[in-house]
Amino acid sequence: MKTNNFLLRPEDDMDFLPIIPLNEGDQEDLNGIEVPDELALLPLRNTVLFPGVVLPITVGRDKSIKAVNDAYKGDKLVGVVAQKDSNVEDPGVNDLEQTGTVAKIVKMIKMPDGGTTIIIQGKSRFRINAITSEDPYFRAKIDKLEEEEAPKDENFLAYVANIKDLAADIVQLSPNIPAEASIILRNIESPAFLIHFVSSNLNTEIKEKQKLLELNNIRERADLLMQLLQKELQFAELKNKVTNKTRTELDKQQREYFLQQQLKSIKEELGGDTNAQEIKEMMKKAEAKKWPAAAKDLFKKGVEKLERMHPSTPDYSVVYNHLDLMLELPWEDYTQDHYDLKKAKETLDHDHYGMHKIKERILEYLAVLKLKGDMKSPILCFVGPPGIGKTSLGKSIAAAIGRKYVRLSLGGLHDESEIRGHRKTYIGAMPGRILQSLRKVKSSNPVMILDEIDKVGSDHRGDPSSALLEVLDPEQNHTFYDNYLELEYDLSKVLFIATANNLQNIQPALRDRLEIIDLSGYAVEEKIEIAKRHLLPRQREMHGLKNTNFRISDKVLEKIIQDYTRESGVRELDRQLASIMRYQAKELALHDKVKASVSSDDVETILGKPRYSNDLYKTANMAGVAVGLAWTYVGGDILFIETSLSDGKGELRLTGNLGNVMKESASTALTYLQSNAKKYKLDAKLFERKNIHIHVPEGAVPKDGPSAGITMMTAIASALTGKRVKPFLAMTGEITLRGQVLPVGGIKEKVLAAKRAGLREIILCWQNEKDVQEIESEFIRGIRFHYVKTMNQVLELALEEK
């Protein structure tokens, strides 16, 4: 039923306070009223007046006001008819319904705004016979329609009772209908008035109400009314069910909506909606972005999703951060390479001394780029001991070819998500380190250093080295997939340079993808040049001595290198030079002057007594002691093999934290000497009566590998024969039971270690001669090499005659 059932019914749909209609018992007989043949007509919009019903009407049209005033002055009767179309402002004759209700103007009120409000009560139905006048208002000849007596049978009374019940149910289900309605319904006794009252307040179309008014038979009218009430009751029940079901959710949504609207108003007062501003700025950036079609489509979908979300929702920041990453990635932004090979060579030579093999490889790459214009970047891997400049060389390469430089430290990396990124649905999700680095440098073709690739770990969280397989494969990395980005990204233009200390720790599949370039340790001569060109100028500047004149001669630098450092690189040398600079800075601050040059005595004053001495190899010249050469991940080193005989049952004892391969080399050496005792004039019974103890000093340091084979055999032979090993002699090589000498690796590091230790002769396998030839001749000046094939040759060279 209508929500304004008991409100004033204005001619122009205005709402007023409720009014209760007159009780039907107090009304005069509606059929007995004297109705004239001709009446002034009052057209109403959206309203049908029924006999007995009281309605307040606001009259607004000039014609209607004139008609009401004239009627009020006379018999106060007026013919009320409904308009066929409520949208017609100035109705004509054809716009009026033919059946209406004679109404008595009960009260007329003049409003302050000049309008007129009347309270009318329907008296009797009529039909228009003819329109007699249209000006100044409609007048018509009418025929009064007599009302039937209400039947007294039980069937009709059941109709009436049913109408009351249906109307009461509708009132109860409709919260907007006033409570007075059910009270009025219970107190209506006249069936005709009940039908008219309920029909008047029925929430249905005007055409249906007009049809009710036009029906002469009261039983038919009651039947149609009951059908309309049933329809409205079903609608009210459905509406009530839906309302109750969604009320809680709607209340919450309405509360959030009102709060959001208040927040929006506050933001607008403070300077506009930040959300809209952010999205606008994003779209502006996207217009100028160079990126693939797939990225463009994904960004567009993301922005559409963002526009539908409120900034306070949790997913908003996830979507926003994802779009922000897409905007900041340098999809198709590349820096221009410098193809000037001479200038590139000058840059590389200026930044690093030596390293000719790497420099040649970079220049070859640039030459191909210059000729072809496009090329898949190689995946280089610099392998060598610490402190020789592998990482800084990558920075120098970037400067030489005019690319941006970014370094990615892989040491201790355990989670593959660091490479591939996390799914963005996780809390705290981030893109992988590869894309983060590209985002930082704003270029898709930088030089990217993958530092310490041999120290990547693996555990239950994944294997990062397996994730690197895709990154470092030129056939795959043009479609690198990051879990956070959820798109393929082209890494084929990135120049990857990996660095490692130990090649054995790199996963075989990953090692297969790398172009390995070995970097050896520096010779003393190279270290002197590096110190003069790079280390000293940098330390002077760092200690505020750039404009202070004092010099350090090559001889003094050589003393520092040989007496205070034992390394393949130059980090320890750099620290020792820093100590000298600090001493010089202190002298300058105290006395306002420094000595013109730093002498050898000054070095001992500043750094203390020498830490390392080559005299060790002179004093260790006794039977049973031989000097071997070892390779470690920090470069080459000197290894003493000590052998001692004692009375016993011919047992072999090994100490010095030796690995299995080294123990097997000792057993092989002893077996070889036992089987060739006569050849070397050894007493065979000696092997049964004497225990042989082999010890390798620095027992805390693990040692392993086959390269000490000939050194162990020489030491055992020296102990058994009593002949001493020649002084200043070192050796390295693997042995077999047949007495053959096999080649070993790490020759450059071992030879440079021997040179640093002041050794003069080295015994090597003849197959290692090619490795020695790769070392620059000035670095090994003063060392004599002996290339051998058999153990017999080794013993002839190594042992002194008694």
mmCIF file with all atom_site columns, C-alpha atoms in Angstrom, residues 275 279 301-310 313 316:
data_model
loop_
_atom_site.group_PDB
_atom_site.id
_atom_site.type_symbol
_atom_site.label_atom_id
_atom_site.label_alt_id
_atom_site.label_comp_id
_atom_site.label_asym_id
_atom_site.label_entity_id
_atom_site.label_seq_id
_atom_site.pdbx_PDB_ins_code
_atom_site.Cartn_x
_atom_site.Cartn_y
_atom_site.Cartn_z
_atom_site.occupancy
_atom_site.B_iso_or_equiv
_atom_site.pdbx_formal_charge
_atom_site.auth_seq_id
_atom_site.auth_comp_id
_atom_site.auth_asym_id
_atom_site.auth_atom_id
_atom_site.pdbx_PDB_model_num
ATOM 1  C CA . ASN A 1 275 ? 43.420 8.222  -5.135  1.00 0.00 ? 275 ASN A CA 1
ATOM 2  C CA . ILE A 1 279 ? 45.781 6.960  -10.903 1.00 0.00 ? 279 ILE A CA 1
ATOM 3  C CA . LYS A 1 301 ? 43.563 -4.134 -16.492 1.00 0.00 ? 301 LYS A CA 1
ATOM 4  C CA . GLY A 1 302 ? 45.401 -3.243 -13.284 1.00 0.00 ? 302 GLY A CA 1
ATOM 5  C CA . VAL A 1 303 ? 44.367 0.423  -13.515 1.00 0.00 ? 303 VAL A CA 1
ATOM 6  C CA . GLU A 1 304 ? 40.728 -0.544 -14.120 1.00 0.00 ? 304 GLU A CA 1
ATOM 7  C CA . LYS A 1 305 ? 40.859 -2.752 -11.027 1.00 0.00 ? 305 LYS A CA 1
ATOM 8  C CA . LEU A 1 306 ? 42.500 0.051  -9.017  1.00 0.00 ? 306 LEU A CA 1
ATOM 9  C CA . GLU A 1 307 ? 39.776 2.531  -9.977  1.00 0.00 ? 307 GLU A CA 1
ATOM 10 C CA . ARG A 1 308 ? 37.139 0.197  -8.503  1.00 0.00 ? 308 ARG A CA 1
ATOM 11 C CA . MET A 1 309 ? 38.995 -0.115 -5.190  1.00 0.00 ? 309 MET A CA 1
ATOM 12 C CA . HIS A 1 310 ? 39.212 2.220  -2.241  1.00 0.00 ? 310 HIS A CA 1
ATOM 13 C CA . THR A 1 313 ? 41.291 -1.804 1.235   1.00 0.00 ? 313 THR A CA 1
ATOM 14 C CA . TYR A 1 316 ? 44.768 -1.644 -3.058  1.00 0.00 ? 316 TYR A CA 1
#
